[in-house]
PDB file of C-alpha atoms in Angstrom:
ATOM      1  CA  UNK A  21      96.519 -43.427 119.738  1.00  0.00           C
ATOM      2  CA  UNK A  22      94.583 -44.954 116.682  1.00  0.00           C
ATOM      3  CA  UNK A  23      96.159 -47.872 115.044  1.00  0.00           C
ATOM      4  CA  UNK A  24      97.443 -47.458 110.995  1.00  0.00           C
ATOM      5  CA  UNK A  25      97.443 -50.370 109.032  1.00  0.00           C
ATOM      6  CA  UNK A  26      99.989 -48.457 107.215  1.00  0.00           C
ATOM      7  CA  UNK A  27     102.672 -45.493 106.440  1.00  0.00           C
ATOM      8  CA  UNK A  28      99.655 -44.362 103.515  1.00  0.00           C
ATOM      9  CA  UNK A  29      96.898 -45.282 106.156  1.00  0.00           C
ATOM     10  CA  UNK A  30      98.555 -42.525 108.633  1.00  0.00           C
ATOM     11  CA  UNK A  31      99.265 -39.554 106.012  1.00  0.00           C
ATOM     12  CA  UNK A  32      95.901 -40.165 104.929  1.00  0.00           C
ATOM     13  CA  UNK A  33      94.061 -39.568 108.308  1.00  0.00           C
ATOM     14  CA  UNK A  34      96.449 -36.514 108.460  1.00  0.00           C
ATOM     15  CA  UNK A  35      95.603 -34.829 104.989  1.00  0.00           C
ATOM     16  CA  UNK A  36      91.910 -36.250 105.165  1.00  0.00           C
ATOM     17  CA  UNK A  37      89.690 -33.589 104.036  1.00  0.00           C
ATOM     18  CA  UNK A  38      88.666 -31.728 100.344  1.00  0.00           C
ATOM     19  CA  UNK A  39      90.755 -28.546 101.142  1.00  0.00           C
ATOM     20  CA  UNK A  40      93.751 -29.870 103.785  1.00  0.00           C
ATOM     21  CA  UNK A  41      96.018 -30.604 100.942  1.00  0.00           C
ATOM     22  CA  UNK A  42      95.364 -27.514  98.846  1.00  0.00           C
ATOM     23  CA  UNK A  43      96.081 -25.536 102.209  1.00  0.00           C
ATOM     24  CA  UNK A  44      99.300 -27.125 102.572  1.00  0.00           C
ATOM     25  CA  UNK A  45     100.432 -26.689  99.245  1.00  0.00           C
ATOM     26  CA  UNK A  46      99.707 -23.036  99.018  1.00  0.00           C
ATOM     27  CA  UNK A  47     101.421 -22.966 102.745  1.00  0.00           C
ATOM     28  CA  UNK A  48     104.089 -24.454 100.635  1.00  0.00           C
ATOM     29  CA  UNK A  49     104.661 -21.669  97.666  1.00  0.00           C
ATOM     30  CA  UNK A  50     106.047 -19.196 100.534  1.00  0.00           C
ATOM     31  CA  UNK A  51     106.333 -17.753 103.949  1.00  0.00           C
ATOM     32  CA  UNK A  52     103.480 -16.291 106.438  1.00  0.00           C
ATOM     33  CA  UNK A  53     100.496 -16.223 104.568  1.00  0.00           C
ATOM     34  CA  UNK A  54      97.407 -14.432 105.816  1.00  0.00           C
ATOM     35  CA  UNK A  55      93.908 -15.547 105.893  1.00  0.00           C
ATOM     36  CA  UNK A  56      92.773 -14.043 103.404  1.00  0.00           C
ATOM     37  CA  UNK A  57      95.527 -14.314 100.805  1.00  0.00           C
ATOM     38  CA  UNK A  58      94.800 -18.563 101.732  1.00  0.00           C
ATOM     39  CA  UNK A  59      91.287 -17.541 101.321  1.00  0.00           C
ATOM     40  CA  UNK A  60      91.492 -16.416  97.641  1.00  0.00           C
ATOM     41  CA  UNK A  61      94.137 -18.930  96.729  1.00  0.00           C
ATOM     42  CA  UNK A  62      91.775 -22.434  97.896  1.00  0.00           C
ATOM     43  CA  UNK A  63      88.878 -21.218  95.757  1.00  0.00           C
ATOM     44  CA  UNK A  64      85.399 -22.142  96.605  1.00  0.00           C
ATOM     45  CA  UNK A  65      86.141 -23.375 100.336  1.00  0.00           C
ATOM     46  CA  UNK A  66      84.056 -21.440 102.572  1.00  0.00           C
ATOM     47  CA  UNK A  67      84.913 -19.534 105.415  1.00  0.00           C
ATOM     48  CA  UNK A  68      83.592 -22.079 107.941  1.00  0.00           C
ATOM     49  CA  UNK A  69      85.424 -24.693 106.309  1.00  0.00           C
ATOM     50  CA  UNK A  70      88.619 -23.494 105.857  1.00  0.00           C
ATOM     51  CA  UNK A  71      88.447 -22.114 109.509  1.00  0.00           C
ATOM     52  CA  UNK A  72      87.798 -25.723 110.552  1.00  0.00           C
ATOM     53  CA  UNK A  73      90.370 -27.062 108.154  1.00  0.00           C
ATOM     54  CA  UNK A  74      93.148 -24.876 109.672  1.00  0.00           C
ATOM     55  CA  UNK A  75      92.302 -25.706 113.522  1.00  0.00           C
ATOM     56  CA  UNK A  76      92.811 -29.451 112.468  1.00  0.00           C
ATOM     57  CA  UNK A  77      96.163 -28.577 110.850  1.00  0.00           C
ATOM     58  CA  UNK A  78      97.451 -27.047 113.686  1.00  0.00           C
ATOM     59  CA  UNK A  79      96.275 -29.319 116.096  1.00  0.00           C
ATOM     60  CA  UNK A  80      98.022 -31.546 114.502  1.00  0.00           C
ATOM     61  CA  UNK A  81     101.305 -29.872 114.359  1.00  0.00           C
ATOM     62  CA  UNK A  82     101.368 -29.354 110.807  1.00  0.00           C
ATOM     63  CA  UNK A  83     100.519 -25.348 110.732  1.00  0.00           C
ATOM     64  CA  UNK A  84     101.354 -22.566 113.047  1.00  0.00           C
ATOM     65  CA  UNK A  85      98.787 -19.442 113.486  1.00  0.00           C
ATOM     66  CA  UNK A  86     100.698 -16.525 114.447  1.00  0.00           C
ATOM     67  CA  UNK A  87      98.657 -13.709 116.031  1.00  0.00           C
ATOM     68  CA  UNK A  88     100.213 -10.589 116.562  1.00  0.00           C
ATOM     69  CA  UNK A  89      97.421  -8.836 118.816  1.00  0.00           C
ATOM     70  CA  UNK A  90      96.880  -5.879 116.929  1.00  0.00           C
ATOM     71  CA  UNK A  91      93.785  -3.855 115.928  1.00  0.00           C
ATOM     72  CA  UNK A  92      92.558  -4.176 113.139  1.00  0.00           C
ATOM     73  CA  UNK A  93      93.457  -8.399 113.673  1.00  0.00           C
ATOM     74  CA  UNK A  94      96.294  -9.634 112.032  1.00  0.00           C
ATOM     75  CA  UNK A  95      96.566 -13.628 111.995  1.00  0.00           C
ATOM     76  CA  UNK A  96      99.165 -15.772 109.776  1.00  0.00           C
ATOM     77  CA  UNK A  97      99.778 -19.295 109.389  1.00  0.00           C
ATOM     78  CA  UNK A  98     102.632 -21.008 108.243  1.00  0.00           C
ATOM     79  CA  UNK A  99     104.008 -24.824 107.829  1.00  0.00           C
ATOM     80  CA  UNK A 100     106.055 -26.395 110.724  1.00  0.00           C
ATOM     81  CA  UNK A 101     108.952 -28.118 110.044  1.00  0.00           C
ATOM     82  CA  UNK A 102     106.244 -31.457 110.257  1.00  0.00           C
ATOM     83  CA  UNK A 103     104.390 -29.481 107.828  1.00  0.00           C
ATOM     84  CA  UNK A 104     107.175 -28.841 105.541  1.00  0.00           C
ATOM     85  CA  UNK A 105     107.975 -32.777 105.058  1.00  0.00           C
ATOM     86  CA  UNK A 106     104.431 -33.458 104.667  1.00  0.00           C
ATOM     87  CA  UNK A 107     104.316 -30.505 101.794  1.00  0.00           C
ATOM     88  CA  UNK A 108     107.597 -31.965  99.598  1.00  0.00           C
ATOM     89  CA  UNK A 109     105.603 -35.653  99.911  1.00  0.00           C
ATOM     90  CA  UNK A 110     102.555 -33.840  98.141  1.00  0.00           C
ATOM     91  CA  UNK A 111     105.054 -32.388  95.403  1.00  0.00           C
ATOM     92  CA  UNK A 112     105.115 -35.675  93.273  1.00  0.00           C
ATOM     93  CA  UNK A 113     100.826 -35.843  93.815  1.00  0.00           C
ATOM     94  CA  UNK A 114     101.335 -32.331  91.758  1.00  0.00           C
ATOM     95  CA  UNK A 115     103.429 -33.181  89.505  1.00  0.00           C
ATOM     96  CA  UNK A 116     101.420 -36.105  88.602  1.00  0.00           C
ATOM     97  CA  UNK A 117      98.371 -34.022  88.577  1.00  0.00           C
ATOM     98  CA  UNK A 118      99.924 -31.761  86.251  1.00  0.00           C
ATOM     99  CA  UNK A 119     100.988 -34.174  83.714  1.00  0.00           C
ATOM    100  CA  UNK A 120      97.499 -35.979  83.832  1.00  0.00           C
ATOM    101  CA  UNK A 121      95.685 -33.462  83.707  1.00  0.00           C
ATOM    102  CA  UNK A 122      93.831 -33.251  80.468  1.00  0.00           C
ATOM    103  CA  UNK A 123      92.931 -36.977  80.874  1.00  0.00           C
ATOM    104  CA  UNK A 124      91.811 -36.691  84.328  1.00  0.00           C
ATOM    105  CA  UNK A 125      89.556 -33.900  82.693  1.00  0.00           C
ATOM    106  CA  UNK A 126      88.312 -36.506  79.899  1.00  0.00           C
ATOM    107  CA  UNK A 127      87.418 -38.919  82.163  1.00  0.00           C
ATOM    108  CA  UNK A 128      85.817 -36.785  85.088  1.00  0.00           C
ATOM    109  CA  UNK A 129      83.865 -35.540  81.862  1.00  0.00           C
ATOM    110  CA  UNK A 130      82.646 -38.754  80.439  1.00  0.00           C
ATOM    111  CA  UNK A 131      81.639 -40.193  84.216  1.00  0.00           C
ATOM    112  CA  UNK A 132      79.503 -37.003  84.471  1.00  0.00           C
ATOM    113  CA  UNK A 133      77.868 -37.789  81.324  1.00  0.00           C
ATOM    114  CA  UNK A 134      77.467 -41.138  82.524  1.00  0.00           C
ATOM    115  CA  UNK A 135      76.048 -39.815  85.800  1.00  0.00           C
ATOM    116  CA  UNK A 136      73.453 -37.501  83.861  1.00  0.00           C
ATOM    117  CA  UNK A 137      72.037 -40.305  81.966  1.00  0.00           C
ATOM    118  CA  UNK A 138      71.594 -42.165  85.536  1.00  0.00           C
ATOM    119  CA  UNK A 139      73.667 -45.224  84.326  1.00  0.00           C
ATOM    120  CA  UNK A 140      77.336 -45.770  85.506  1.00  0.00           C
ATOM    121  CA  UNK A 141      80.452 -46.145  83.533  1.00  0.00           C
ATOM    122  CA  UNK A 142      81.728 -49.848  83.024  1.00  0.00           C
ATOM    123  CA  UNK A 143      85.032 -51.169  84.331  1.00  0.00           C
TER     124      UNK A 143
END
């Protein structure tokens, strides 16, 4: 069992990853959701990637794949209750998100600007 240094150290390792916390937040917005409705709602993950994401997720008890064995395949994943607690601790990271956003925007702007001209920003 690998050793946290902290509560923030462990939901970290959990959610580490680009696309883990997008998938459980659109896990969040409803019931069973099927691969390819979570497909076109995490834009620009690829298939690969959110296949991988997923497995990790439900290895680690956060999502449930539900396949009901029928032709053509039918798959659908949904939070656990593990899942679910994890999702309402992400709702303040949106909300945050939301009200920042424009600034975020500004800034992510000027460091690319920075990053074109080869120099990087002062602190």
């Amino acid at each position: 069992m690998p050793g946290f240094t902290c509560g923030l150290d462990a939901t970290l390792r959990v959610i580490a990853g680009k696309w883990k916390p997008l998938i459980l937040y659109f896990l969040a917005q409803g019931g069973p959701t099927r691969y390819g409705e979570l497909r076109r709602a995490v834009r620009d993950v690829s298939d690969k990637m959110l296949i991988q994401q997923l497995k990790e997720l439900e290895a680690d008890g956060l999502v449930k794949r539900t396949d009901y064995k029928e032709v053509p395949p039918r798959v659908d994943y949904s939070l656990t209750p593990l899942g679910h607690s994890l999702g309402e601790a992400l709702v303040p990271l949106c909300s945050w998100g939301t009200e920042h956003m424009a600034e975020v925007s500004r800034v992510f702007a000027e460091r690319e600007a920075w990053t074109r001209r080869g120099r990087q920003p002062t602190v």
